[in-house]
PDB file of C-alpha atoms in Angstrom:
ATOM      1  CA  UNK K  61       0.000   0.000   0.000  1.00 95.00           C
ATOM      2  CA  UNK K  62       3.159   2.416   0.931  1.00 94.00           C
ATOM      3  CA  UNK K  63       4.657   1.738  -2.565  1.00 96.00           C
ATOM      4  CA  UNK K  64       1.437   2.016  -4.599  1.00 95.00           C
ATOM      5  CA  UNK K  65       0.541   5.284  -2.647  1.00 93.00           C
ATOM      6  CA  UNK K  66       4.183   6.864  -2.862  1.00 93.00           C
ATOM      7  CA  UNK K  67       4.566   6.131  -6.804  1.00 94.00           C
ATOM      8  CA  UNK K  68       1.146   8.550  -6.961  1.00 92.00           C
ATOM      9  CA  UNK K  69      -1.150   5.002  -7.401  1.00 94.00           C
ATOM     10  CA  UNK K  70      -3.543   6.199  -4.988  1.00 93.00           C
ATOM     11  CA  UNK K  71      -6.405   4.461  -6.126  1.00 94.00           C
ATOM     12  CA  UNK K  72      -4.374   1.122  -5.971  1.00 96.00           C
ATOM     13  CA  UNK K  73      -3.121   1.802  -2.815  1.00 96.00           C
ATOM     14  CA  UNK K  74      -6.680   2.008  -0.949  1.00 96.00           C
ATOM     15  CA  UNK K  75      -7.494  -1.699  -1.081  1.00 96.00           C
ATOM     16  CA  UNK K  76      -4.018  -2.723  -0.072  1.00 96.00           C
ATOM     17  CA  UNK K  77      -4.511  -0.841   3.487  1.00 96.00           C
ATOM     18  CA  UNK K  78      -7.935  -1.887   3.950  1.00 95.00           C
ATOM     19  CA  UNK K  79      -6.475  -5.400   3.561  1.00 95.00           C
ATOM     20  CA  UNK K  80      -3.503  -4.517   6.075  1.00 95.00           C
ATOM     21  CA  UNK K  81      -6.232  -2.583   8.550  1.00 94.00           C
ATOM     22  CA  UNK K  82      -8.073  -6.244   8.446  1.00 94.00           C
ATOM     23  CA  UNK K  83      -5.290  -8.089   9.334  1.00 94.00           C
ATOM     24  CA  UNK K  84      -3.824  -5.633  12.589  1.00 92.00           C
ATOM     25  CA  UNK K  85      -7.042  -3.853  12.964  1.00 87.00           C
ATOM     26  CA  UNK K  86      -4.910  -1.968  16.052  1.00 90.00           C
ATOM     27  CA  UNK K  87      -2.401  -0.560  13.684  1.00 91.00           C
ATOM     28  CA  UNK K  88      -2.336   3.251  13.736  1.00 92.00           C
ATOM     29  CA  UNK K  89      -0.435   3.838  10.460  1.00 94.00           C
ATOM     30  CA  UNK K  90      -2.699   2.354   7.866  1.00 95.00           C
ATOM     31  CA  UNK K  91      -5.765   4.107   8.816  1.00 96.00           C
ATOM     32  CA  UNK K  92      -3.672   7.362   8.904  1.00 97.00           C
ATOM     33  CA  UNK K  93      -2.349   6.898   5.622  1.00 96.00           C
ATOM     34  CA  UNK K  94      -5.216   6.251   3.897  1.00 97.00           C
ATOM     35  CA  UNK K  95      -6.830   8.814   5.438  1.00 97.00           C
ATOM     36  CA  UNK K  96      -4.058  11.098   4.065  1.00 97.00           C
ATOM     37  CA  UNK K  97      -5.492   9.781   0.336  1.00 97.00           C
ATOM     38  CA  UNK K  98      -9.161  10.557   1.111  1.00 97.00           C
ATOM     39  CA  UNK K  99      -7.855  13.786   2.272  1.00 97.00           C
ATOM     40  CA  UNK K 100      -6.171  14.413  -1.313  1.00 95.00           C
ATOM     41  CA  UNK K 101      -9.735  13.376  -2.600  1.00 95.00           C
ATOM     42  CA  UNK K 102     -11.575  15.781  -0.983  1.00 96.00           C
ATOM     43  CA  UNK K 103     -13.830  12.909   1.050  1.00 97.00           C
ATOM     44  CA  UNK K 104     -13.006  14.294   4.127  1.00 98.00           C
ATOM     45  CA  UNK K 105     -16.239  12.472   5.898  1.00 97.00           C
ATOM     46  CA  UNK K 106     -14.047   9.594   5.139  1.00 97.00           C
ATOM     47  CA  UNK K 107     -10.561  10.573   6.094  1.00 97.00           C
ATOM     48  CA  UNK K 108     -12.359  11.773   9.290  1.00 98.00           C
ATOM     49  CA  UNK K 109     -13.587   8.542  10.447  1.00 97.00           C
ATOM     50  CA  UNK K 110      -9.839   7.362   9.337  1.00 97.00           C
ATOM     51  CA  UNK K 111      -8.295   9.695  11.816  1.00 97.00           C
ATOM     52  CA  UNK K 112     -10.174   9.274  14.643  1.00 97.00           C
ATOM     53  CA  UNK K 113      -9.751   5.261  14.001  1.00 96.00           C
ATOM     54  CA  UNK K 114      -5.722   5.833  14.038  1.00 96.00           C
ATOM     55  CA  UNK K 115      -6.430   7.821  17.327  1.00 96.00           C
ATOM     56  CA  UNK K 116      -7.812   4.873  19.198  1.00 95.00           C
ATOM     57  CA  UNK K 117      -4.714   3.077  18.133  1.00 94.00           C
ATOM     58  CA  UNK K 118      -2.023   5.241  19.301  1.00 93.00           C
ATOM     59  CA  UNK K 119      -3.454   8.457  21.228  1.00 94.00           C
ATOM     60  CA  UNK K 120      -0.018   9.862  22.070  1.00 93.00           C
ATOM     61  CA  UNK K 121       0.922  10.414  17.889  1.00 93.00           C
ATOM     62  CA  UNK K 122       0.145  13.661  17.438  1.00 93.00           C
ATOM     63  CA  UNK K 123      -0.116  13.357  13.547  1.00 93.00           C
ATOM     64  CA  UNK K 124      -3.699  11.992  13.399  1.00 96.00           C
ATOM     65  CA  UNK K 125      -5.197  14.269  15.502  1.00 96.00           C
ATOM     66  CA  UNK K 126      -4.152  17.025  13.525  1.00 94.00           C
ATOM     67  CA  UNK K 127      -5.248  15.643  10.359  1.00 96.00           C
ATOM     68  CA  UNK K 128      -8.439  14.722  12.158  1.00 97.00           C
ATOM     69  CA  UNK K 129      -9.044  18.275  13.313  1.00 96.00           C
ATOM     70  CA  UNK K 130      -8.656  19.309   9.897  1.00 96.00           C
ATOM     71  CA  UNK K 131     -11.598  17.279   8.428  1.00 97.00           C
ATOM     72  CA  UNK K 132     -13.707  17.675  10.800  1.00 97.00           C
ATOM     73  CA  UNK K 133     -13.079  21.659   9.824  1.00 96.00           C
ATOM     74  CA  UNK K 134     -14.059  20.421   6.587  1.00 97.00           C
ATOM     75  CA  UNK K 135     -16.987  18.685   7.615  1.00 97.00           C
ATOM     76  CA  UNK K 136     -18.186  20.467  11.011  1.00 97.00           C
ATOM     77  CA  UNK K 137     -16.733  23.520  11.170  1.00 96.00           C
ATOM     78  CA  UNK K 138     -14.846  25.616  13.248  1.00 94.00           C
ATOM     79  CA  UNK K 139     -16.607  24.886  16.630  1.00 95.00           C
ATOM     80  CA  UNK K 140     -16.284  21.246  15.945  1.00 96.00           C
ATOM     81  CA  UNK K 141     -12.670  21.403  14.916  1.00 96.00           C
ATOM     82  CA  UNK K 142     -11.590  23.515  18.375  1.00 96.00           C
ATOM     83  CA  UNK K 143     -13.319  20.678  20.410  1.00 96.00           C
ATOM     84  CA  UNK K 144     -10.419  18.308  18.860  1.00 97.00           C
ATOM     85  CA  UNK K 145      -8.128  20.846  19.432  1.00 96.00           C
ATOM     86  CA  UNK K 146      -9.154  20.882  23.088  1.00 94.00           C
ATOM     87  CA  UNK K 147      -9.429  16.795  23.454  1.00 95.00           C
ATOM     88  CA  UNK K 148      -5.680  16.938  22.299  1.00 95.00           C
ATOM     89  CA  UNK K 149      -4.424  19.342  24.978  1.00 92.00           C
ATOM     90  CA  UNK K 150      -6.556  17.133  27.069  1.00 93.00           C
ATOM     91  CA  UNK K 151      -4.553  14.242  25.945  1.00 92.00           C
ATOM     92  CA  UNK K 152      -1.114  16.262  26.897  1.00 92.00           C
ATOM     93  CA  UNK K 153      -0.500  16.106  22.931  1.00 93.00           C
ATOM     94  CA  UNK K 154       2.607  18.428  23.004  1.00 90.00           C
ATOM     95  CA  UNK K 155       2.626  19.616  19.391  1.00 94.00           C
ATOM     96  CA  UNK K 156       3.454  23.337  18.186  1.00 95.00           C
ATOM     97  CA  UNK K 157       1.561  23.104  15.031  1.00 93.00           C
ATOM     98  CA  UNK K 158      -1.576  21.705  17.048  1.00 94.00           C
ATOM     99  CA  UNK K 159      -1.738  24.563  19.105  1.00 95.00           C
ATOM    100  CA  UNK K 160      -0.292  27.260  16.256  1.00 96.00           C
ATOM    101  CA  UNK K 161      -3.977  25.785  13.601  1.00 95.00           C
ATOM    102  CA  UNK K 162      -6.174  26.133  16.852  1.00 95.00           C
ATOM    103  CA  UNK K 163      -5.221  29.715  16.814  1.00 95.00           C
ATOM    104  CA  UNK K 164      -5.881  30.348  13.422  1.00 95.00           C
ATOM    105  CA  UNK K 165      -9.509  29.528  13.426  1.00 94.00           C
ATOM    106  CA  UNK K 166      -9.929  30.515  17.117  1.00 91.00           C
ATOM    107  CA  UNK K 167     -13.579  32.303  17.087  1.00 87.00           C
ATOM    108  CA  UNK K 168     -11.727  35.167  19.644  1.00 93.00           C
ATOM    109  CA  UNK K 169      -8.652  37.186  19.889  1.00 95.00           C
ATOM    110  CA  UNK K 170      -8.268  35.889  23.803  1.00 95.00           C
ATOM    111  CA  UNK K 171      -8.383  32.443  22.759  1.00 95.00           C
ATOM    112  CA  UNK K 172      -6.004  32.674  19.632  1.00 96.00           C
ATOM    113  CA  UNK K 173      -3.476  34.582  21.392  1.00 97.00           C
ATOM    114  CA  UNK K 174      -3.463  31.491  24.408  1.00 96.00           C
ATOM    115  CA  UNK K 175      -3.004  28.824  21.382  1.00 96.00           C
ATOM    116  CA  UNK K 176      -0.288  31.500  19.779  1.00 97.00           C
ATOM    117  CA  UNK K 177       1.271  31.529  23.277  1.00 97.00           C
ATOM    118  CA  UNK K 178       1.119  27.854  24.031  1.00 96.00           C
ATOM    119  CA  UNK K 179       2.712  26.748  20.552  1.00 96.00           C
ATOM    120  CA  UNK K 180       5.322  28.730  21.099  1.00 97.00           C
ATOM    121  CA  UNK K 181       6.581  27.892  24.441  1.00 96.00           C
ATOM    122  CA  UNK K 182       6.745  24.287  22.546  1.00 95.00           C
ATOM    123  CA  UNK K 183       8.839  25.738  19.833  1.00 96.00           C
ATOM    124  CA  UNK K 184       9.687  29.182  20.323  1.00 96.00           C
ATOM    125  CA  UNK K 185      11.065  29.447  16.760  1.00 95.00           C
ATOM    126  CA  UNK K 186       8.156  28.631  15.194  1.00 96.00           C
ATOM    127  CA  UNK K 187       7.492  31.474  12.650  1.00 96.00           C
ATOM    128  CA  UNK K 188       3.760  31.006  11.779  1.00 95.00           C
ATOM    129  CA  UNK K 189       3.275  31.402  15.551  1.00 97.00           C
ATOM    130  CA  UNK K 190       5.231  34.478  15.907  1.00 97.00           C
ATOM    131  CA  UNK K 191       3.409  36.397  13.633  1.00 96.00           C
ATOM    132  CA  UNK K 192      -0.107  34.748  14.445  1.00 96.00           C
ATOM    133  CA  UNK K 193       0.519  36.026  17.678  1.00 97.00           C
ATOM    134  CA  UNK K 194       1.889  39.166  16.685  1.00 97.00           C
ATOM    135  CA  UNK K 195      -1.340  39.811  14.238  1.00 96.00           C
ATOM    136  CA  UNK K 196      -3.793  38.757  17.016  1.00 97.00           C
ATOM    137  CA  UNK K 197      -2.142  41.404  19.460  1.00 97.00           C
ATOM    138  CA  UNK K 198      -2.696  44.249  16.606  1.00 97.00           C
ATOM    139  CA  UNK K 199      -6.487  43.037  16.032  1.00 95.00           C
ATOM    140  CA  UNK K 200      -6.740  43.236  19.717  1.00 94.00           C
ATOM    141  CA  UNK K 201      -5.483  46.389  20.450  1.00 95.00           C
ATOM    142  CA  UNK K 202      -2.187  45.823  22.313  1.00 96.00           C
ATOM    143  CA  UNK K 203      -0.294  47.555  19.770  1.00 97.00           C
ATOM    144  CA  UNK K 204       3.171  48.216  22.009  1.00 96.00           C
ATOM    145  CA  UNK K 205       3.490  44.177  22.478  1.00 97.00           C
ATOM    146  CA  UNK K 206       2.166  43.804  19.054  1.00 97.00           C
ATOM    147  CA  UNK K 207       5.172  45.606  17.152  1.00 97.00           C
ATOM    148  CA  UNK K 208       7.770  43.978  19.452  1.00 97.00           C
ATOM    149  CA  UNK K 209       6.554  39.897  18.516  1.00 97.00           C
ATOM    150  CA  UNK K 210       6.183  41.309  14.800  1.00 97.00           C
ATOM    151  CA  UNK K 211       9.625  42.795  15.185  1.00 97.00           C
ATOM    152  CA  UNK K 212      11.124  39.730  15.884  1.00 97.00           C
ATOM    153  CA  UNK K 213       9.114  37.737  13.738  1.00 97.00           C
ATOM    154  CA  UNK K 214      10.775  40.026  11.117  1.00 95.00           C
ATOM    155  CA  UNK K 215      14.073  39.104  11.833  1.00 95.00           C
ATOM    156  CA  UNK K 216      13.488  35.397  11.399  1.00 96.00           C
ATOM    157  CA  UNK K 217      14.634  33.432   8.064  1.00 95.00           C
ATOM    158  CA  UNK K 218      11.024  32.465   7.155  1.00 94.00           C
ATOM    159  CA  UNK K 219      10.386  35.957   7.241  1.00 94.00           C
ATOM    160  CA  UNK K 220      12.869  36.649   4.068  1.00 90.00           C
ATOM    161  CA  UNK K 221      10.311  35.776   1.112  1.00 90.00           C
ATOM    162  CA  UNK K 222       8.952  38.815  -0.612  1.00 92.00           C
ATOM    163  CA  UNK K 223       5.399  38.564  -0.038  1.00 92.00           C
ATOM    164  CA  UNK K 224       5.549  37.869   4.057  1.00 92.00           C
ATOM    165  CA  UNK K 225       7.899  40.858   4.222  1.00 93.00           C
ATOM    166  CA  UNK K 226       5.298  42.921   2.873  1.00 94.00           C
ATOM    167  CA  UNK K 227       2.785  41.528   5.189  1.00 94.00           C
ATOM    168  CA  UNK K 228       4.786  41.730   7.926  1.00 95.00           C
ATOM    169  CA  UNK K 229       5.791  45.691   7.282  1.00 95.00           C
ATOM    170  CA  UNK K 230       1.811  46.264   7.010  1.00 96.00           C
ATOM    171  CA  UNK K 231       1.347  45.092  10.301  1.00 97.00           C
ATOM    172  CA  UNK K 232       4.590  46.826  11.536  1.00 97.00           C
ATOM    173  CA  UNK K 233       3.372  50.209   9.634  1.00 96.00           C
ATOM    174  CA  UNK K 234       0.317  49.991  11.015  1.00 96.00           C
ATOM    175  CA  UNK K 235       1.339  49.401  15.175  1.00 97.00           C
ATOM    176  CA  UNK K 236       3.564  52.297  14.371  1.00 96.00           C
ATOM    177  CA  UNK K 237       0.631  54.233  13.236  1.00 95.00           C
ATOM    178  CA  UNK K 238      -1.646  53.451  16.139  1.00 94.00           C
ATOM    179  CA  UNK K 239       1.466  54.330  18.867  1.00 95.00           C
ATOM    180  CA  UNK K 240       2.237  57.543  17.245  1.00 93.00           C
ATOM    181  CA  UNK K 241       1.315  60.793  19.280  1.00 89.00           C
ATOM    182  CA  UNK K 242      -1.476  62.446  18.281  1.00 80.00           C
ATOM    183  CA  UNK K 243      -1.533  65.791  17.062  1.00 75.00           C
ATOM    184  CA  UNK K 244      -2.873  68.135  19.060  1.00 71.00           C
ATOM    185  CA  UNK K 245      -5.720  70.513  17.176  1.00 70.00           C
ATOM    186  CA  UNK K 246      -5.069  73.832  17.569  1.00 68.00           C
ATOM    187  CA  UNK K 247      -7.829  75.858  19.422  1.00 66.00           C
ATOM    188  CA  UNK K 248      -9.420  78.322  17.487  1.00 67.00           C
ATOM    189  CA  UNK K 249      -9.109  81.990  18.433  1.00 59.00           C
ATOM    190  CA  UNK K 250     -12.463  83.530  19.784  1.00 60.00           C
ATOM    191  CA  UNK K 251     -13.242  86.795  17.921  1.00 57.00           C
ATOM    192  CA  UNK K 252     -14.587  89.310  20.334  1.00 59.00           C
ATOM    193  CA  UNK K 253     -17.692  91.608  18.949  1.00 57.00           C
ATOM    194  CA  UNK K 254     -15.785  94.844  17.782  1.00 55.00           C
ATOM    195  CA  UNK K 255     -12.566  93.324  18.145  1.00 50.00           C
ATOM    196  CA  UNK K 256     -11.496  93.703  14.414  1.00 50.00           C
ATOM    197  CA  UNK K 257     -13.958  97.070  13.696  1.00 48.00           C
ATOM    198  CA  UNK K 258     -11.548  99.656  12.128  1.00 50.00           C
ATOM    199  CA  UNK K 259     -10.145 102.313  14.159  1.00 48.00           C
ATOM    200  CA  UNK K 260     -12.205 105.825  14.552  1.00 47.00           C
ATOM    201  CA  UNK K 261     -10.446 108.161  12.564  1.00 47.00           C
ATOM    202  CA  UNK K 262      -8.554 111.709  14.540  1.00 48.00           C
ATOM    203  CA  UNK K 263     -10.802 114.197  14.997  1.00 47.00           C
ATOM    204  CA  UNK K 264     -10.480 117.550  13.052  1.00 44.00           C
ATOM    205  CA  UNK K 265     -10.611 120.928  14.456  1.00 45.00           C
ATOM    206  CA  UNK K 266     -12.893 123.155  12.963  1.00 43.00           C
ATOM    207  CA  UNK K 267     -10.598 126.418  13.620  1.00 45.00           C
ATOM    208  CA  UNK K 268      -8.262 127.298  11.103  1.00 44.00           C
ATOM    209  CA  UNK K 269      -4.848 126.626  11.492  1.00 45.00           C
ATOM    210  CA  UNK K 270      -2.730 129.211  13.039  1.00 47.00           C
ATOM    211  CA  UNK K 271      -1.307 131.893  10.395  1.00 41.00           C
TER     212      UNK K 271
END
């Protein structure tokens, strides 16, 4: 099943681990494998049921229960999909990239910015993180702490490509914007009535000047 699946004969492939889940039926690697091809075809119903099969096998392997978190996106939803996120922490599943996709479709900024936090005391390297969390503290408003993650973020190799540079400098552009001083307006002077009315001209005397 390996072979047929790794020279791209997918379709070939499927019996051959359905034979191989029949045989060891609590193997965790053929289930999550040919979940991985039901994945590629879009039946994600399928892949799901896969996943949470190769679960029950080994619950410690973090790789199933991220791919099973990402069907059940597919098929669920969101609020589905965080309720695997939250039966891996409860299963002490100590993967970055778990915690780093449950921030991205986090339905709050509190609750991304926790996921942001947790992946990267895992893997403090971890780009994505860095600047999920540093995006996450922008949206929310803490715009000082903000510009120092995306700061960093910026100095990291991942960073280098053209297009995240640019995205990274929009966020950075924008913190800066939001810390900057404000101007302050200028009051407006208050015209008094008969401030501005011309000055009375000298008065004349009426007597001829002295000869």
């Amino acid at each position: 099943a390996m072979a047929l699946s790794n020279t791209g004969n997918k379709a070939a492939a499927i019996p051959e681990f359905e034979k191989a889940m029949t045989l060891d039926p609590s193997d965790d690697h053929c289930p999550y494998y040919l979940a991985l091809i039901y994945d590629e075809q879009k039946n994600f119903k399928k892949s799901k049921e896969l996943y949470e099969k190769a679960i029950k096998a080994s619950p410690a392997n973090p790789e199933p229960w991220a791919g099973l978190a990402m069907a059940t996106m597919e098929v669920d939803g969101a609020k589905k999909a965080l309720e695997v996120y939250a039966r891996a922490k409860k299963m002490g599943i100590k993967d970055p990239m778990l915690y780093h996709n449950a921030g991205c479709i986090q339905l709050n900024y509190k609750e991304a910015e926790i996921n942001f936090r947790d992946a990267l005391k895992i893997e403090p390297k971890l780009y994505q993180s860095k600047a999920g969390l540093g995006e996450t503290l922008l949206r929310k408003g803490s715009y000082r702490e903000a510009l120092k993650v995306l700061q960093e973020a910026s100095r990291m190799p991942e960073a280098k490509g053209p297009k995240r540079a640019k995205e990274l400098n929009g966020y950075i552009k924008e913190c800066k914007i939001k810390l900057a001083p404000k101007k302050k307006k200028k009051k407006k002077a208050v015209v008094k009535p008969g401030a501005l009315a011309p000055a009375a001209a000298p008065a004349t005397s009426a007597a001829a000047p002295a000869q």
